[in-house]
PDB file of C-alpha atoms in Angstrom:
ATOM      1  CA  MET A  20       0.095  -0.025   0.229  1.00 61.00           C
ATOM      2  CA  SER A  21       1.347   3.285  -1.136  1.00 69.00           C
ATOM      3  CA  LEU A  22       1.736   6.313   1.287  1.00 65.00           C
ATOM      4  CA  LYS A  23      -1.268   8.198  -0.677  1.00 71.00           C
ATOM      5  CA  ASP A  24      -3.174   5.234  -0.164  1.00 71.00           C
ATOM      6  CA  ARG A  25      -2.500   5.278   3.523  1.00 72.00           C
ATOM      7  CA  LYS A  26      -3.635   8.680   3.985  1.00 73.00           C
ATOM      8  CA  SER A  27      -6.557   8.085   2.664  1.00 75.00           C
ATOM      9  CA  VAL A  28      -7.975   5.390   4.156  1.00 76.00           C
ATOM     10  CA  ASP A  29      -6.471   7.368   7.278  1.00 72.00           C
ATOM     11  CA  LYS A  30      -8.729  10.309   6.313  1.00 73.00           C
ATOM     12  CA  LEU A  31     -11.991   8.001   5.807  1.00 75.00           C
ATOM     13  CA  ILE A  32     -11.378   6.117   9.139  1.00 76.00           C
ATOM     14  CA  THR A  33     -10.741   9.546  10.841  1.00 73.00           C
ATOM     15  CA  LYS A  34     -14.187  10.680   9.469  1.00 75.00           C
ATOM     16  CA  TRP A  35     -16.522   7.604   9.565  1.00 81.00           C
ATOM     17  CA  SER A  36     -14.937   6.174  13.049  1.00 84.00           C
ATOM     18  CA  THR A  37     -17.384   8.237  15.456  1.00 86.00           C
ATOM     19  CA  TYR A  38     -20.362   7.455  13.696  1.00 89.00           C
ATOM     20  CA  PHE A  39     -19.602   3.639  13.305  1.00 90.00           C
ATOM     21  CA  ILE A  40     -19.409   3.988  17.008  1.00 89.00           C
ATOM     22  CA  ILE A  41     -22.663   5.748  17.238  1.00 91.00           C
ATOM     23  CA  SER A  42     -24.573   3.453  15.262  1.00 92.00           C
ATOM     24  CA  SER A  43     -23.073   0.635  17.467  1.00 92.00           C
ATOM     25  CA  THR A  44     -24.523   2.297  20.187  1.00 90.00           C
ATOM     26  CA  LEU A  45     -27.975   2.295  18.372  1.00 93.00           C
ATOM     27  CA  ILE A  46     -27.615  -1.496  17.316  1.00 94.00           C
ATOM     28  CA  GLY A  47     -26.335  -1.871  21.099  1.00 92.00           C
ATOM     29  CA  SER A  48     -29.967  -0.351  22.289  1.00 92.00           C
ATOM     30  CA  ILE A  49     -32.118  -2.554  19.887  1.00 93.00           C
ATOM     31  CA  LEU A  50     -30.154  -5.738  20.559  1.00 94.00           C
ATOM     32  CA  GLY A  51     -30.554  -4.777  24.322  1.00 90.00           C
ATOM     33  CA  SER A  52     -34.461  -4.157  23.951  1.00 92.00           C
ATOM     34  CA  PHE A  53     -35.195  -7.449  21.467  1.00 92.00           C
ATOM     35  CA  LEU A  54     -33.276  -9.750  24.346  1.00 92.00           C
ATOM     36  CA  ILE A  55     -35.243  -7.958  27.389  1.00 90.00           C
ATOM     37  CA  TYR A  56     -38.448  -8.849  25.124  1.00 91.00           C
ATOM     38  CA  TYR A  57     -37.294 -12.271  24.320  1.00 90.00           C
ATOM     39  CA  PHE A  58     -36.265 -13.528  28.049  1.00 91.00           C
ATOM     40  CA  GLN A  59     -39.020 -11.519  29.930  1.00 92.00           C
ATOM     41  CA  GLY A  60     -41.913 -11.236  27.579  1.00 89.00           C
ATOM     42  CA  GLU A  61     -42.289  -7.409  27.504  1.00 90.00           C
ATOM     43  CA  PHE A  62     -40.701  -5.066  24.936  1.00 90.00           C
ATOM     44  CA  PRO A  63     -38.724  -1.776  26.726  1.00 90.00           C
ATOM     45  CA  TYR A  64     -40.032   1.295  24.762  1.00 91.00           C
ATOM     46  CA  GLU A  65     -38.070   3.476  26.987  1.00 92.00           C
ATOM     47  CA  VAL A  66     -35.235   1.642  26.314  1.00 89.00           C
ATOM     48  CA  LEU A  67     -35.209   2.013  22.411  1.00 90.00           C
ATOM     49  CA  ASN A  68     -36.462   5.775  22.774  1.00 93.00           C
ATOM     50  CA  GLY A  69     -33.485   6.234  24.545  1.00 92.00           C
ATOM     51  CA  GLY A  70     -31.323   5.103  22.275  1.00 91.00           C
ATOM     52  CA  LEU A  71     -32.885   6.686  19.354  1.00 94.00           C
ATOM     53  CA  ILE A  72     -32.928   9.941  21.087  1.00 95.00           C
ATOM     54  CA  ALA A  73     -28.668   9.459  22.259  1.00 93.00           C
ATOM     55  CA  THR A  74     -28.222   8.365  18.476  1.00 94.00           C
ATOM     56  CA  ILE A  75     -29.785  11.403  16.914  1.00 95.00           C
ATOM     57  CA  ILE A  76     -28.161  14.162  19.502  1.00 95.00           C
ATOM     58  CA  LEU A  77     -24.812  12.230  19.140  1.00 92.00           C
ATOM     59  CA  THR A  78     -25.159  12.547  15.300  1.00 93.00           C
ATOM     60  CA  VAL A  79     -25.914  15.800  15.257  1.00 95.00           C
ATOM     61  CA  VAL A  80     -22.900  17.168  17.534  1.00 92.00           C
ATOM     62  CA  GLU A  81     -20.612  15.575  15.525  1.00 89.00           C
ATOM     63  CA  VAL A  82     -21.908  16.614  11.954  1.00 90.00           C
ATOM     64  CA  ILE A  83     -21.600  19.950  13.597  1.00 91.00           C
ATOM     65  CA  LYS A  84     -18.246  19.343  15.516  1.00 86.00           C
ATOM     66  CA  GLN A  85     -16.906  17.957  11.698  1.00 83.00           C
ATOM     67  CA  LYS A  86     -18.323  20.999   9.888  1.00 85.00           C
ATOM     68  CA  ARG A  87     -16.546  23.441  12.791  1.00 84.00           C
ATOM     69  CA  LYS A  88     -13.763  21.854  11.891  1.00 78.00           C
ATOM     70  CA  LYS A  89     -11.096  23.831   9.454  1.00 77.00           C
ATOM     71  CA  ASN A  90      -7.784  22.120   9.947  1.00 75.00           C
ATOM     72  CA  ASN A  91      -6.012  18.478   9.512  1.00 70.00           C
ATOM     73  CA  LEU A  92      -4.876  18.607  13.246  1.00 69.00           C
ATOM     74  CA  PRO A  93      -5.904  15.653  15.166  1.00 69.00           C
ATOM     75  CA  GLU A  94      -7.812  16.381  18.387  1.00 69.00           C
ATOM     76  CA  VAL A  95      -5.509  14.438  20.575  1.00 70.00           C
ATOM     77  CA  ASP A  96      -1.186  13.459  20.109  1.00 76.00           C
ATOM     78  CA  GLU A  97       0.465  10.743  21.682  1.00 81.00           C
ATOM     79  CA  ARG A  98       1.397  12.250  25.006  1.00 84.00           C
ATOM     80  CA  VAL A  99      -2.681  13.105  25.795  1.00 81.00           C
ATOM     81  CA  ILE A 100      -3.073   9.469  24.516  1.00 82.00           C
ATOM     82  CA  ARG A 101      -0.595   7.776  26.826  1.00 87.00           C
ATOM     83  CA  ASN A 102      -1.794   9.967  30.059  1.00 85.00           C
ATOM     84  CA  ILE A 103      -5.411   9.261  28.981  1.00 85.00           C
ATOM     85  CA  PHE A 104      -4.236   5.490  28.897  1.00 88.00           C
ATOM     86  CA  ARG A 105      -2.393   5.930  32.386  1.00 90.00           C
ATOM     87  CA  PHE A 106      -5.150   7.638  33.960  1.00 89.00           C
ATOM     88  CA  PHE A 107      -7.435   4.563  33.028  1.00 89.00           C
ATOM     89  CA  THR A 108      -5.068   2.346  34.211  1.00 91.00           C
ATOM     90  CA  TYR A 109      -4.550   3.565  37.699  1.00 92.00           C
ATOM     91  CA  LEU A 110      -8.236   4.465  38.114  1.00 91.00           C
ATOM     92  CA  SER A 111      -9.194   0.805  37.505  1.00 91.00           C
ATOM     93  CA  HIS A 112      -6.655  -0.451  39.640  1.00 93.00           C
ATOM     94  CA  ILE A 113      -7.881   2.034  42.293  1.00 93.00           C
ATOM     95  CA  PHE A 114     -11.295   0.861  42.155  1.00 92.00           C
ATOM     96  CA  LEU A 115     -10.765  -2.712  41.833  1.00 91.00           C
ATOM     97  CA  GLY A 116      -8.484  -2.686  44.997  1.00 93.00           C
ATOM     98  CA  LEU A 117     -10.905  -0.542  46.977  1.00 92.00           C
ATOM     99  CA  LEU A 118     -13.923  -2.990  45.809  1.00 90.00           C
ATOM    100  CA  PHE A 119     -11.688  -6.144  47.044  1.00 91.00           C
ATOM    101  CA  ILE A 120     -10.530  -4.162  50.311  1.00 93.00           C
ATOM    102  CA  THR A 121     -14.448  -3.403  50.797  1.00 89.00           C
ATOM    103  CA  LEU A 122     -15.556  -6.778  50.298  1.00 88.00           C
ATOM    104  CA  GLY A 123     -12.753  -8.313  52.515  1.00 90.00           C
ATOM    105  CA  ILE A 124     -14.187  -6.247  55.250  1.00 92.00           C
ATOM    106  CA  PHE A 125     -17.719  -7.037  54.817  1.00 88.00           C
ATOM    107  CA  THR A 126     -16.674 -10.695  54.982  1.00 90.00           C
ATOM    108  CA  LEU A 127     -14.531  -9.733  58.197  1.00 92.00           C
ATOM    109  CA  LEU A 128     -17.721  -8.114  59.776  1.00 91.00           C
ATOM    110  CA  GLY A 129     -19.895 -11.225  59.010  1.00 90.00           C
ATOM    111  CA  ILE A 130     -22.089  -9.814  56.467  1.00 87.00           C
ATOM    112  CA  GLU A 131     -23.088 -12.512  54.169  1.00 85.00           C
ATOM    113  CA  SER A 132     -25.180 -10.370  51.411  1.00 88.00           C
ATOM    114  CA  ILE A 133     -24.836  -6.958  49.925  1.00 85.00           C
ATOM    115  CA  SER A 134     -27.203  -4.918  48.122  1.00 87.00           C
ATOM    116  CA  ILE A 135     -26.802  -5.186  44.340  1.00 89.00           C
ATOM    117  CA  PHE A 136     -27.848  -1.090  44.617  1.00 91.00           C
ATOM    118  CA  TYR A 137     -24.386  -0.284  46.186  1.00 87.00           C
ATOM    119  CA  LEU A 138     -22.515  -2.147  43.706  1.00 87.00           C
ATOM    120  CA  TRP A 139     -24.416  -0.222  41.118  1.00 88.00           C
ATOM    121  CA  LEU A 140     -23.532   3.150  43.033  1.00 91.00           C
ATOM    122  CA  PHE A 141     -20.276   2.116  42.779  1.00 89.00           C
ATOM    123  CA  PHE A 142     -19.778   1.064  39.431  1.00 89.00           C
ATOM    124  CA  ILE A 143     -21.862   4.389  38.133  1.00 91.00           C
ATOM    125  CA  SER A 144     -19.291   6.217  40.169  1.00 91.00           C
ATOM    126  CA  TYR A 145     -16.442   4.713  38.189  1.00 91.00           C
ATOM    127  CA  ILE A 146     -18.150   5.795  35.318  1.00 89.00           C
ATOM    128  CA  TRP A 147     -18.538   9.160  36.468  1.00 91.00           C
ATOM    129  CA  ILE A 148     -15.307  10.062  37.696  1.00 90.00           C
ATOM    130  CA  SER A 149     -13.567   8.265  34.749  1.00 89.00           C
ATOM    131  CA  GLY A 150     -15.256  10.289  32.025  1.00 86.00           C
ATOM    132  CA  ILE A 151     -14.915  13.618  34.241  1.00 89.00           C
ATOM    133  CA  GLY A 152     -11.079  12.627  34.477  1.00 86.00           C
ATOM    134  CA  SER A 153     -10.838  12.194  31.022  1.00 83.00           C
ATOM    135  CA  PHE A 154     -12.260  15.390  29.784  1.00 81.00           C
ATOM    136  CA  ILE A 155     -10.076  17.066  32.176  1.00 84.00           C
ATOM    137  CA  ILE A 156      -7.447  15.137  30.735  1.00 79.00           C
ATOM    138  CA  MET A 157      -7.964  15.786  26.970  1.00 74.00           C
ATOM    139  CA  ARG A 158      -8.383  19.486  27.358  1.00 72.00           C
ATOM    140  CA  LYS A 159      -4.864  20.157  29.480  1.00 61.00           C
TER     141      LYS A 159
END
């Protein structure tokens, strides 16, 4: 493959990769809705509506973002990518460590069951902290 071909393929992948991610989100919400319908017997229209609305909003944001872009500079460079990778690595290890320490403490205290609600809170806090942290790292 020549250098000219690689540059054209790189431009194509750079332009359409976000749309692939957005369409994968829509496909995931459709698949999840059908799986819930198959296993539980009722179709969750709110999941499908949320997926469609999220897809529309993300597509509009991406179209506006690409229309406003005037140069060919990438949004992130190797240093930013490395910093984001290190941040996610440290954060995931910290959260896993906290989870194991907490489960160990609960086991030593004799607590045999933990509400799923608390595990969901822990998981959602991980997603929030990692998302906000990655936005901060990308903007520096």
